[in-house]
PDB file of N, CA and C in Angstrom:
ATOM      1  N   MET A  25       3.525  13.097  -0.010  1.00  0.00           N
ATOM      2  CA  MET A  25       2.114  13.115  -0.372  1.00  0.00           C
ATOM      3  C   MET A  25       1.308  13.614   0.833  1.00  0.00           C
ATOM      4  N   THR A  26       0.279  14.351   0.561  1.00  0.00           N
ATOM      5  CA  THR A  26      -0.611  14.790   1.637  1.00  0.00           C
ATOM      6  C   THR A  26      -1.597  13.670   1.962  1.00  0.00           C
ATOM      7  N   LEU A  27      -2.268  13.802   3.085  1.00  0.00           N
ATOM      8  CA  LEU A  27      -3.287  12.836   3.475  1.00  0.00           C
ATOM      9  C   LEU A  27      -4.347  12.720   2.386  1.00  0.00           C
ATOM     10  N   GLU A  28      -4.757  13.852   1.841  1.00  0.00           N
ATOM     11  CA  GLU A  28      -5.772  13.856   0.788  1.00  0.00           C
ATOM     12  C   GLU A  28      -5.264  13.159  -0.472  1.00  0.00           C
ATOM     13  N   ASP A  29      -3.989  13.378  -0.823  1.00  0.00           N
ATOM     14  CA  ASP A  29      -3.391  12.714  -1.991  1.00  0.00           C
ATOM     15  C   ASP A  29      -3.383  11.202  -1.805  1.00  0.00           C
ATOM     16  N   ILE A  30      -3.014  10.755  -0.616  1.00  0.00           N
ATOM     17  CA  ILE A  30      -2.934   9.324  -0.326  1.00  0.00           C
ATOM     18  C   ILE A  30      -4.316   8.684  -0.438  1.00  0.00           C
ATOM     19  N   LYS A  31      -5.297   9.301   0.192  1.00  0.00           N
ATOM     20  CA  LYS A  31      -6.653   8.755   0.155  1.00  0.00           C
ATOM     21  C   LYS A  31      -7.194   8.722  -1.275  1.00  0.00           C
ATOM     22  N   ALA A  32      -6.962   9.788  -2.026  1.00  0.00           N
ATOM     23  CA  ALA A  32      -7.440   9.839  -3.410  1.00  0.00           C
ATOM     24  C   ALA A  32      -6.790   8.747  -4.256  1.00  0.00           C
ATOM     25  N   ALA A  33      -5.497   8.524  -4.069  1.00  0.00           N
ATOM     26  CA  ALA A  33      -4.796   7.492  -4.835  1.00  0.00           C
ATOM     27  C   ALA A  33      -5.319   6.101  -4.481  1.00  0.00           C
ATOM     28  N   VAL A  34      -5.504   5.831  -3.193  1.00  0.00           N
ATOM     29  CA  VAL A  34      -6.042   4.531  -2.769  1.00  0.00           C
ATOM     30  C   VAL A  34      -7.445   4.348  -3.330  1.00  0.00           C
ATOM     31  N   ASP A  35      -8.281   5.377  -3.229  1.00  0.00           N
ATOM     32  CA  ASP A  35      -9.648   5.300  -3.746  1.00  0.00           C
ATOM     33  C   ASP A  35      -9.678   5.091  -5.254  1.00  0.00           C
ATOM     34  N   ALA A  36      -8.649   5.569  -5.950  1.00  0.00           N
ATOM     35  CA  ALA A  36      -8.563   5.404  -7.402  1.00  0.00           C
ATOM     36  C   ALA A  36      -7.963   4.053  -7.804  1.00  0.00           C
ATOM     37  N   GLY A  37      -7.628   3.230  -6.806  1.00  0.00           N
ATOM     38  CA  GLY A  37      -7.098   1.904  -7.104  1.00  0.00           C
ATOM     39  C   GLY A  37      -5.597   1.843  -7.285  1.00  0.00           C
ATOM     40  N   GLN A  38      -4.906   2.938  -6.989  1.00  0.00           N
ATOM     41  CA  GLN A  38      -3.455   2.932  -7.099  1.00  0.00           C
ATOM     42  C   GLN A  38      -2.852   2.318  -5.839  1.00  0.00           C
ATOM     43  N   THR A  39      -1.685   1.710  -5.981  1.00  0.00           N
ATOM     44  CA  THR A  39      -0.992   1.128  -4.845  1.00  0.00           C
ATOM     45  C   THR A  39      -0.101   2.189  -4.226  1.00  0.00           C
ATOM     46  N   VAL A  40      -0.373   2.508  -2.965  1.00  0.00           N
ATOM     47  CA  VAL A  40       0.392   3.508  -2.236  1.00  0.00           C
ATOM     48  C   VAL A  40       1.228   2.786  -1.185  1.00  0.00           C
ATOM     49  N   HIS A  41       2.504   3.120  -1.145  1.00  0.00           N
ATOM     50  CA  HIS A  41       3.423   2.524  -0.173  1.00  0.00           C
ATOM     51  C   HIS A  41       3.880   3.596   0.803  1.00  0.00           C
ATOM     52  N   TRP A  42       4.320   3.139   1.965  1.00  0.00           N
ATOM     53  CA  TRP A  42       4.942   4.020   2.942  1.00  0.00           C
ATOM     54  C   TRP A  42       6.341   3.498   3.223  1.00  0.00           C
ATOM     55  N   ALA A  43       7.322   4.332   3.109  1.00  0.00           N
ATOM     56  CA  ALA A  43       8.729   4.047   3.425  1.00  0.00           C
ATOM     57  C   ALA A  43       9.391   3.062   2.478  1.00  0.00           C
ATOM     58  N   ASN A  44       8.762   1.924   2.187  1.00  0.00           N
ATOM     59  CA  ASN A  44       9.294   0.958   1.210  1.00  0.00           C
ATOM     60  C   ASN A  44       8.138   0.094   0.728  1.00  0.00           C
ATOM     61  N   THR A  45       8.399  -0.776  -0.213  1.00  0.00           N
ATOM     62  CA  THR A  45       7.319  -1.553  -0.829  1.00  0.00           C
ATOM     63  C   THR A  45       6.753  -2.634   0.087  1.00  0.00           C
ATOM     64  N   GLY A  46       7.337  -2.820   1.253  1.00  0.00           N
ATOM     65  CA  GLY A  46       6.789  -3.767   2.212  1.00  0.00           C
ATOM     66  C   GLY A  46       5.549  -3.240   2.912  1.00  0.00           C
ATOM     67  N   TYR A  47       5.342  -1.923   2.880  1.00  0.00           N
ATOM     68  CA  TYR A  47       4.187  -1.293   3.518  1.00  0.00           C
ATOM     69  C   TYR A  47       3.214  -0.810   2.444  1.00  0.00           C
ATOM     70  N   VAL A  48       1.947  -1.190   2.583  1.00  0.00           N
ATOM     71  CA  VAL A  48       0.919  -0.797   1.626  1.00  0.00           C
ATOM     72  C   VAL A  48      -0.220  -0.113   2.366  1.00  0.00           C
ATOM     73  N   VAL A  49      -0.693   0.984   1.797  1.00  0.00           N
ATOM     74  CA  VAL A  49      -1.849   1.690   2.349  1.00  0.00           C
ATOM     75  C   VAL A  49      -3.086   1.137   1.647  1.00  0.00           C
ATOM     76  N   HIS A  50      -4.106   0.811   2.427  1.00  0.00           N
ATOM     77  CA  HIS A  50      -5.352   0.315   1.834  1.00  0.00           C
ATOM     78  C   HIS A  50      -6.531   0.796   2.655  1.00  0.00           C
ATOM     79  N   LYS A  51      -7.703   0.632   2.097  1.00  0.00           N
ATOM     80  CA  LYS A  51      -8.943   1.016   2.767  1.00  0.00           C
ATOM     81  C   LYS A  51      -9.704  -0.261   3.074  1.00  0.00           C
ATOM     82  N   ASP A  52     -10.060  -0.461   4.338  1.00  0.00           N
ATOM     83  CA  ASP A  52     -10.768  -1.687   4.689  1.00  0.00           C
ATOM     84  C   ASP A  52     -12.266  -1.537   4.424  1.00  0.00           C
ATOM     85  N   ARG A  53     -13.010  -2.610   4.679  1.00  0.00           N
ATOM     86  CA  ARG A  53     -14.441  -2.590   4.365  1.00  0.00           C
ATOM     87  C   ARG A  53     -15.241  -1.667   5.282  1.00  0.00           C
ATOM     88  N   LEU A  54     -14.620  -1.182   6.352  1.00  0.00           N
ATOM     89  CA  LEU A  54     -15.270  -0.213   7.228  1.00  0.00           C
ATOM     90  C   LEU A  54     -14.961   1.226   6.821  1.00  0.00           C
ATOM     91  N   GLY A  55     -14.137   1.382   5.778  1.00  0.00           N
ATOM     92  CA  GLY A  55     -13.788   2.712   5.301  1.00  0.00           C
ATOM     93  C   GLY A  55     -12.569   3.313   5.982  1.00  0.00           C
ATOM     94  N   GLN A  56     -11.860   2.508   6.783  1.00  0.00           N
ATOM     95  CA  GLN A  56     -10.659   2.983   7.470  1.00  0.00           C
ATOM     96  C   GLN A  56      -9.450   2.829   6.553  1.00  0.00           C
ATOM     97  N   TYR A  57      -8.587   3.825   6.550  1.00  0.00           N
ATOM     98  CA  TYR A  57      -7.340   3.748   5.790  1.00  0.00           C
ATOM     99  C   TYR A  57      -6.267   3.200   6.725  1.00  0.00           C
ATOM    100  N   LEU A  58      -5.612   2.139   6.297  1.00  0.00           N
ATOM    101  CA  LEU A  58      -4.621   1.449   7.117  1.00  0.00           C
ATOM    102  C   LEU A  58      -3.313   1.293   6.377  1.00  0.00           C
ATOM    103  N   ILE A  59      -2.235   1.159   7.132  1.00  0.00           N
ATOM    104  CA  ILE A  59      -0.925   0.821   6.579  1.00  0.00           C
ATOM    105  C   ILE A  59      -0.640  -0.600   7.042  1.00  0.00           C
ATOM    106  N   THR A  60      -0.400  -1.508   6.104  1.00  0.00           N
ATOM    107  CA  THR A  60      -0.116  -2.897   6.447  1.00  0.00           C
ATOM    108  C   THR A  60       1.291  -3.260   6.021  1.00  0.00           C
ATOM    109  N   TYR A  61       2.001  -3.939   6.911  1.00  0.00           N
ATOM    110  CA  TYR A  61       3.323  -4.475   6.603  1.00  0.00           C
ATOM    111  C   TYR A  61       3.096  -5.870   6.037  1.00  0.00           C
ATOM    112  N   LEU A  62       3.322  -6.042   4.731  1.00  0.00           N
ATOM    113  CA  LEU A  62       2.981  -7.271   4.041  1.00  0.00           C
ATOM    114  C   LEU A  62       3.639  -8.535   4.595  1.00  0.00           C
ATOM    115  N   PRO A  63       4.922  -8.514   4.974  1.00  0.00           N
ATOM    116  CA  PRO A  63       5.530  -9.772   5.427  1.00  0.00           C
ATOM    117  C   PRO A  63       4.855 -10.420   6.635  1.00  0.00           C
ATOM    118  N   ASN A  64       4.247  -9.625   7.526  1.00  0.00           N
ATOM    119  CA  ASN A  64       3.630 -10.262   8.691  1.00  0.00           C
ATOM    120  C   ASN A  64       2.183  -9.832   8.937  1.00  0.00           C
ATOM    121  N   GLY A  65       1.642  -8.942   8.111  1.00  0.00           N
ATOM    122  CA  GLY A  65       0.251  -8.534   8.224  1.00  0.00           C
ATOM    123  C   GLY A  65      -0.052  -7.517   9.303  1.00  0.00           C
ATOM    124  N   SER A  66       0.963  -6.978   9.967  1.00  0.00           N
ATOM    125  CA  SER A  66       0.727  -5.968  10.998  1.00  0.00           C
ATOM    126  C   SER A  66       0.121  -4.717  10.380  1.00  0.00           C
ATOM    127  N   CYS A  67      -0.830  -4.118  11.087  1.00  0.00           N
ATOM    128  CA  CYS A  67      -1.509  -2.909  10.593  1.00  0.00           C
ATOM    129  C   CYS A  67      -1.424  -1.784  11.600  1.00  0.00           C
ATOM    130  N   ILE A  68      -1.476  -0.588  11.070  1.00  0.00           N
ATOM    131  CA  ILE A  68      -1.605   0.626  11.869  1.00  0.00           C
ATOM    132  C   ILE A  68      -2.475   1.576  11.049  1.00  0.00           C
ATOM    133  N   GLY A  69      -3.186   2.451  11.724  1.00  0.00           N
ATOM    134  CA  GLY A  69      -3.999   3.425  11.013  1.00  0.00           C
ATOM    135  C   GLY A  69      -3.131   4.368  10.201  1.00  0.00           C
ATOM    136  N   LEU A  70      -3.662   4.867   9.108  1.00  0.00           N
ATOM    137  CA  LEU A  70      -2.930   5.832   8.287  1.00  0.00           C
ATOM    138  C   LEU A  70      -2.687   7.120   9.067  1.00  0.00           C
ATOM    139  N   THR A  71      -3.627   7.460   9.947  1.00  0.00           N
ATOM    140  CA  THR A  71      -3.517   8.708  10.714  1.00  0.00           C
ATOM    141  C   THR A  71      -3.548   8.438  12.213  1.00  0.00           C
ATOM    142  N   ASP A  72      -3.307   9.491  12.975  1.00  0.00           N
ATOM    143  CA  ASP A  72      -3.459   9.410  14.420  1.00  0.00           C
ATOM    144  C   ASP A  72      -4.939   9.245  14.743  1.00  0.00           C
ATOM    145  N   ARG A  73      -5.248   9.055  16.005  1.00  0.00           N
ATOM    146  CA  ARG A  73      -6.645   8.820  16.407  1.00  0.00           C
ATOM    147  C   ARG A  73      -7.567   9.964  16.050  1.00  0.00           C
ATOM    148  N   GLY A  74      -7.040  11.164  15.998  1.00  0.00           N
ATOM    149  CA  GLY A  74      -7.841  12.318  15.627  1.00  0.00           C
ATOM    150  C   GLY A  74      -8.140  12.382  14.138  1.00  0.00           C
ATOM    151  N   GLY A  75      -7.434  11.578  13.359  1.00  0.00           N
ATOM    152  CA  GLY A  75      -7.665  11.535  11.919  1.00  0.00           C
ATOM    153  C   GLY A  75      -6.979  12.631  11.133  1.00  0.00           C
ATOM    154  N   HIS A  76      -6.046  13.353  11.775  1.00  0.00           N
ATOM    155  CA  HIS A  76      -5.425  14.494  11.094  1.00  0.00           C
ATOM    156  C   HIS A  76      -3.953  14.282  10.769  1.00  0.00           C
ATOM    157  N   GLY A  77      -3.179  13.767  11.706  1.00  0.00           N
ATOM    158  CA  GLY A  77      -1.741  13.596  11.490  1.00  0.00           C
ATOM    159  C   GLY A  77      -1.412  12.234  10.919  1.00  0.00           C
ATOM    160  N   LEU A  78      -0.598  12.200   9.886  1.00  0.00           N
ATOM    161  CA  LEU A  78      -0.173  10.935   9.286  1.00  0.00           C
ATOM    162  C   LEU A  78       0.707  10.150  10.260  1.00  0.00           C
ATOM    163  N   ASN A  79       0.563   8.841  10.254  1.00  0.00           N
ATOM    164  CA  ASN A  79       1.478   7.963  10.985  1.00  0.00           C
ATOM    165  C   ASN A  79       2.650   7.668  10.051  1.00  0.00           C
ATOM    166  N   GLY A  80       3.497   8.623   9.892  1.00  0.00           N
ATOM    167  CA  GLY A  80       4.638   8.567   8.979  1.00  0.00           C
ATOM    168  C   GLY A  80       4.813   9.933   8.353  1.00  0.00           C
ATOM    169  N   LYS A  81       5.988  10.187   7.844  1.00  0.00           N
ATOM    170  CA  LYS A  81       6.256  11.472   7.198  1.00  0.00           C
ATOM    171  C   LYS A  81       5.619  11.497   5.815  1.00  0.00           C
ATOM    172  N   ALA A  82       5.016  12.631   5.472  1.00  0.00           N
ATOM    173  CA  ALA A  82       4.336  12.772   4.184  1.00  0.00           C
ATOM    174  C   ALA A  82       5.267  12.444   3.012  1.00  0.00           C
ATOM    175  N   ALA A  83       6.529  12.800   3.137  1.00  0.00           N
ATOM    176  CA  ALA A  83       7.488  12.562   2.051  1.00  0.00           C
ATOM    177  C   ALA A  83       7.821  11.087   1.866  1.00  0.00           C
ATOM    178  N   GLU A  84       7.466  10.252   2.839  1.00  0.00           N
ATOM    179  CA  GLU A  84       7.784   8.828   2.759  1.00  0.00           C
ATOM    180  C   GLU A  84       6.704   8.004   2.056  1.00  0.00           C
ATOM    181  N   PHE A  85       5.570   8.611   1.707  1.00  0.00           N
ATOM    182  CA  PHE A  85       4.506   7.907   0.992  1.00  0.00           C
ATOM    183  C   PHE A  85       4.710   8.097  -0.505  1.00  0.00           C
ATOM    184  N   PHE A  86       4.485   7.027  -1.254  1.00  0.00           N
ATOM    185  CA  PHE A  86       4.657   7.110  -2.705  1.00  0.00           C
ATOM    186  C   PHE A  86       3.750   6.115  -3.404  1.00  0.00           C
ATOM    187  N   ILE A  87       3.449   6.403  -4.658  1.00  0.00           N
ATOM    188  CA  ILE A  87       2.606   5.537  -5.477  1.00  0.00           C
ATOM    189  C   ILE A  87       3.512   4.591  -6.251  1.00  0.00           C
ATOM    190  N   ALA A  88       3.133   3.316  -6.274  1.00  0.00           N
ATOM    191  CA  ALA A  88       3.909   2.317  -7.007  1.00  0.00           C
ATOM    192  C   ALA A  88       3.848   2.615  -8.490  1.00  0.00           C
ATOM    193  N   ARG A  89       4.952   2.389  -9.148  1.00  0.00           N
ATOM    194  CA  ARG A  89       4.976   2.525 -10.605  1.00  0.00           C
ATOM    195  C   ARG A  89       4.216   1.366 -11.198  1.00  0.00           C
ATOM    196  N   SER A  90       3.518   1.613 -12.311  1.00  0.00           N
ATOM    197  CA  SER A  90       2.795   0.526 -12.958  1.00  0.00           C
ATOM    198  C   SER A  90       3.802  -0.429 -13.588  1.00  0.00           C
ATOM    199  N   GLU A  91       3.491  -1.706 -13.532  1.00  0.00           N
ATOM    200  CA  GLU A  91       4.421  -2.709 -14.053  1.00  0.00           C
ATOM    201  C   GLU A  91       4.565  -2.620 -15.568  1.00  0.00           C
ATOM    202  N   ASP A  92       3.467  -2.277 -16.261  1.00  0.00           N
ATOM    203  CA  ASP A  92       3.566  -2.244 -17.716  1.00  0.00           C
ATOM    204  C   ASP A  92       4.284  -0.999 -18.218  1.00  0.00           C
ATOM    205  N   GLY A  93       4.421   0.024 -17.396  1.00  0.00           N
ATOM    206  CA  GLY A  93       5.111   1.233 -17.828  1.00  0.00           C
ATOM    207  C   GLY A  93       6.484   1.381 -17.212  1.00  0.00           C
ATOM    208  N   ALA A  94       6.859   0.430 -16.380  1.00  0.00           N
ATOM    209  CA  ALA A  94       8.139   0.528 -15.682  1.00  0.00           C
ATOM    210  C   ALA A  94       9.294   0.164 -16.592  1.00  0.00           C
ATOM    211  N   GLU A  95      10.431   0.781 -16.346  1.00  0.00           N
ATOM    212  CA  GLU A  95      11.620   0.448 -17.109  1.00  0.00           C
ATOM    213  C   GLU A  95      12.096  -0.956 -16.786  1.00  0.00           C
ATOM    214  N   ASN A  96      11.882  -1.372 -15.548  1.00  0.00           N
ATOM    215  CA  ASN A  96      12.277  -2.702 -15.108  1.00  0.00           C
ATOM    216  C   ASN A  96      11.018  -3.436 -14.678  1.00  0.00           C
ATOM    217  N   PRO A  97      10.332  -4.154 -15.582  1.00  0.00           N
ATOM    218  CA  PRO A  97       9.063  -4.782 -15.256  1.00  0.00           C
ATOM    219  C   PRO A  97       9.166  -5.639 -13.997  1.00  0.00           C
ATOM    220  N   GLY A  98       8.090  -5.590 -13.204  1.00  0.00           N
ATOM    221  CA  GLY A  98       8.044  -6.378 -11.989  1.00  0.00           C
ATOM    222  C   GLY A  98       8.659  -5.689 -10.796  1.00  0.00           C
ATOM    223  N   SER A  99       9.189  -4.477 -10.974  1.00  0.00           N
ATOM    224  CA  SER A  99       9.802  -3.799  -9.836  1.00  0.00           C
ATOM    225  C   SER A  99       8.923  -2.649  -9.384  1.00  0.00           C
ATOM    226  N   GLN A 100       9.078  -2.283  -8.153  1.00  0.00           N
ATOM    227  CA  GLN A 100       8.409  -1.121  -7.582  1.00  0.00           C
ATOM    228  C   GLN A 100       9.510  -0.152  -7.212  1.00  0.00           C
ATOM    229  N   SER A 101       9.228   1.122  -7.302  1.00  0.00           N
ATOM    230  CA  SER A 101      10.288   2.089  -7.065  1.00  0.00           C
ATOM    231  C   SER A 101       9.814   3.229  -6.189  1.00  0.00           C
ATOM    232  N   ARG A 102      10.700   3.715  -5.350  1.00  0.00           N
ATOM    233  CA  ARG A 102      10.430   4.917  -4.573  1.00  0.00           C
ATOM    234  C   ARG A 102      10.940   6.108  -5.361  1.00  0.00           C
ATOM    235  N   PRO A 103      10.399   7.287  -5.066  1.00  0.00           N
ATOM    236  CA  PRO A 103      10.860   8.478  -5.776  1.00  0.00           C
ATOM    237  C   PRO A 103      12.354   8.730  -5.595  1.00  0.00           C
ATOM    238  N   ASP A 104      12.935   8.250  -4.494  1.00  0.00           N
ATOM    239  CA  ASP A 104      14.355   8.482  -4.264  1.00  0.00           C
ATOM    240  C   ASP A 104      15.227   7.393  -4.883  1.00  0.00           C
ATOM    241  N   GLY A 105      14.609   6.481  -5.656  1.00  0.00           N
ATOM    242  CA  GLY A 105      15.372   5.439  -6.348  1.00  0.00           C
ATOM    243  C   GLY A 105      15.568   4.181  -5.532  1.00  0.00           C
ATOM    244  N   GLN A 106      15.128   4.181  -4.276  1.00  0.00           N
ATOM    245  CA  GLN A 106      15.248   2.975  -3.467  1.00  0.00           C
ATOM    246  C   GLN A 106      14.025   2.111  -3.690  1.00  0.00           C
ATOM    247  N   GLY A 107      14.083   0.903  -3.181  1.00  0.00           N
ATOM    248  CA  GLY A 107      12.955  -0.010  -3.329  1.00  0.00           C
ATOM    249  C   GLY A 107      13.353  -1.148  -4.230  1.00  0.00           C
ATOM    250  N   GLY A 108      12.552  -2.163  -4.250  1.00  0.00           N
ATOM    251  CA  GLY A 108      12.880  -3.330  -5.058  1.00  0.00           C
ATOM    252  C   GLY A 108      11.617  -4.074  -5.430  1.00  0.00           C
ATOM    253  N   ALA A 109      11.797  -5.215  -6.014  1.00  0.00           N
ATOM    254  CA  ALA A 109      10.660  -6.010  -6.469  1.00  0.00           C
ATOM    255  C   ALA A 109       9.878  -6.548  -5.283  1.00  0.00           C
ATOM    256  N   LEU A 110       8.574  -6.561  -5.438  1.00  0.00           N
ATOM    257  CA  LEU A 110       7.726  -7.167  -4.430  1.00  0.00           C
ATOM    258  C   LEU A 110       7.775  -8.675  -4.590  1.00  0.00           C
ATOM    259  N   HIS A 111       7.620  -9.394  -3.492  1.00  0.00           N
ATOM    260  CA  HIS A 111       7.500 -10.835  -3.560  1.00  0.00           C
ATOM    261  C   HIS A 111       6.248 -11.133  -4.370  1.00  0.00           C
ATOM    262  N   PRO A 112       6.234 -12.130  -5.249  1.00  0.00           N
ATOM    263  CA  PRO A 112       5.066 -12.393  -6.087  1.00  0.00           C
ATOM    264  C   PRO A 112       3.765 -12.531  -5.299  1.00  0.00           C
ATOM    265  N   GLU A 113       3.817 -13.108  -4.103  1.00  0.00           N
ATOM    266  CA  GLU A 113       2.604 -13.255  -3.308  1.00  0.00           C
ATOM    267  C   GLU A 113       2.075 -11.914  -2.828  1.00  0.00           C
ATOM    268  N   ALA A 114       2.913 -10.891  -2.797  1.00  0.00           N
ATOM    269  CA  ALA A 114       2.500  -9.594  -2.275  1.00  0.00           C
ATOM    270  C   ALA A 114       1.958  -8.673  -3.357  1.00  0.00           C
ATOM    271  N   ARG A 115       1.995  -9.094  -4.607  1.00  0.00           N
ATOM    272  CA  ARG A 115       1.593  -8.213  -5.700  1.00  0.00           C
ATOM    273  C   ARG A 115       0.093  -8.037  -5.828  1.00  0.00           C
ATOM    274  N   GLY A 116      -0.712  -9.050  -5.468  1.00  0.00           N
ATOM    275  CA  GLY A 116      -2.146  -8.954  -5.668  1.00  0.00           C
ATOM    276  C   GLY A 116      -2.474  -9.123  -7.135  1.00  0.00           C
ATOM    277  N   HIS A 117      -3.709  -8.867  -7.502  1.00  0.00           N
ATOM    278  CA  HIS A 117      -4.071  -8.938  -8.910  1.00  0.00           C
ATOM    279  C   HIS A 117      -5.301  -8.099  -9.188  1.00  0.00           C
ATOM    280  N   SER A 118      -5.489  -7.798 -10.467  1.00  0.00           N
ATOM    281  CA  SER A 118      -6.636  -7.018 -10.891  1.00  0.00           C
ATOM    282  C   SER A 118      -7.766  -7.959 -11.277  1.00  0.00           C
ATOM    283  N   HIS A 119      -8.990  -7.536 -11.013  1.00  0.00           N
ATOM    284  CA  HIS A 119     -10.169  -8.296 -11.388  1.00  0.00           C
ATOM    285  C   HIS A 119     -10.664  -7.809 -12.739  1.00  0.00           C
ATOM    286  N   SER A 120     -11.527  -8.605 -13.369  1.00  0.00           N
ATOM    287  CA  SER A 120     -12.047  -8.232 -14.678  1.00  0.00           C
ATOM    288  C   SER A 120     -12.864  -6.945 -14.635  1.00  0.00           C
ATOM    289  N   ASP A 121     -13.398  -6.585 -13.458  1.00  0.00           N
ATOM    290  CA  ASP A 121     -14.171  -5.350 -13.357  1.00  0.00           C
ATOM    291  C   ASP A 121     -13.294  -4.127 -13.142  1.00  0.00           C
ATOM    292  N   GLY A 122     -11.957  -4.316 -13.146  1.00  0.00           N
ATOM    293  CA  GLY A 122     -11.028  -3.206 -12.997  1.00  0.00           C
ATOM    294  C   GLY A 122     -10.585  -2.961 -11.575  1.00  0.00           C
ATOM    295  N   SER A 123     -11.220  -3.638 -10.605  1.00  0.00           N
ATOM    296  CA  SER A 123     -10.794  -3.453  -9.220  1.00  0.00           C
ATOM    297  C   SER A 123      -9.515  -4.231  -8.972  1.00  0.00           C
ATOM    298  N   PHE A 124      -8.820  -3.865  -7.915  1.00  0.00           N
ATOM    299  CA  PHE A 124      -7.533  -4.487  -7.592  1.00  0.00           C
ATOM    300  C   PHE A 124      -7.612  -5.128  -6.231  1.00  0.00           C
ATOM    301  N   ASP A 125      -7.105  -6.343  -6.099  1.00  0.00           N
ATOM    302  CA  ASP A 125      -7.088  -7.049  -4.821  1.00  0.00           C
ATOM    303  C   ASP A 125      -5.654  -7.204  -4.359  1.00  0.00           C
ATOM    304  N   PRO A 126      -5.172  -6.293  -3.488  1.00  0.00           N
ATOM    305  CA  PRO A 126      -3.784  -6.383  -3.040  1.00  0.00           C
ATOM    306  C   PRO A 126      -3.541  -7.579  -2.140  1.00  0.00           C
ATOM    307  N   TRP A 127      -4.600  -8.211  -1.677  1.00  0.00           N
ATOM    308  CA  TRP A 127      -4.460  -9.340  -0.750  1.00  0.00           C
ATOM    309  C   TRP A 127      -4.562 -10.675  -1.456  1.00  0.00           C
ATOM    310  N   ALA A 128      -4.674 -10.686  -2.787  1.00  0.00           N
ATOM    311  CA  ALA A 128      -4.879 -11.929  -3.527  1.00  0.00           C
ATOM    312  C   ALA A 128      -3.842 -12.989  -3.198  1.00  0.00           C
ATOM    313  N   GLY A 129      -2.591 -12.624  -3.130  1.00  0.00           N
ATOM    314  CA  GLY A 129      -1.548 -13.588  -2.850  1.00  0.00           C
ATOM    315  C   GLY A 129      -1.457 -13.990  -1.390  1.00  0.00           C
ATOM    316  N   LEU A 130      -2.217 -13.310  -0.551  1.00  0.00           N
ATOM    317  CA  LEU A 130      -2.153 -13.599   0.876  1.00  0.00           C
ATOM    318  C   LEU A 130      -3.371 -14.364   1.369  1.00  0.00           C
ATOM    319  N   LYS A 131      -4.318 -14.689   0.448  1.00  0.00           N
ATOM    320  CA  LYS A 131      -5.526 -15.408   0.837  1.00  0.00           C
ATOM    321  C   LYS A 131      -5.138 -16.740   1.475  1.00  0.00           C
ATOM    322  N   GLY A 132      -5.821 -17.082   2.546  1.00  0.00           N
ATOM    323  CA  GLY A 132      -5.583 -18.344   3.220  1.00  0.00           C
ATOM    324  C   GLY A 132      -4.457 -18.292   4.229  1.00  0.00           C
ATOM    325  N   LYS A 133      -3.754 -17.166   4.307  1.00  0.00           N
ATOM    326  CA  LYS A 133      -2.672 -17.028   5.273  1.00  0.00           C
ATOM    327  C   LYS A 133      -3.173 -16.187   6.433  1.00  0.00           C
ATOM    328  N   GLN A 134      -2.757 -16.507   7.607  1.00  0.00           N
ATOM    329  CA  GLN A 134      -3.189 -15.763   8.781  1.00  0.00           C
ATOM    330  C   GLN A 134      -2.499 -14.405   8.808  1.00  0.00           C
ATOM    331  N   ALA A 135      -3.287 -13.333   8.810  1.00  0.00           N
ATOM    332  CA  ALA A 135      -2.728 -11.978   8.789  1.00  0.00           C
ATOM    333  C   ALA A 135      -2.333 -11.510  10.177  1.00  0.00           C
ATOM    334  N   PHE A 136      -3.101 -11.838  11.178  1.00  0.00           N
ATOM    335  CA  PHE A 136      -2.742 -11.398  12.521  1.00  0.00           C
ATOM    336  C   PHE A 136      -2.884 -12.549  13.452  1.00  0.00           C
TER     337      PHE A 136
END
């Protein structure tokens, strides 16, 4: 995925992963795109300091399959067939207004 593809997918509410389902790309309240490692909350910017080069190979970013359209409900998949189910706390949830909160299962836990 290109940088523009990743940003557009995140802005559209899609879940974008890097390398595996443990890493999620999100946009913070300051408008920064970040990659977070869900098991421990570590973050890194999506791009280098100049904002141009991805912190990761473009081919390693992928959009999570929707759970209702997946062949194996509850699983996330990479384009290369690797990947597995997310821990239930890492799934987040959708709000009635259509927005998605990827941090829902992590509320109350110390991220850093």
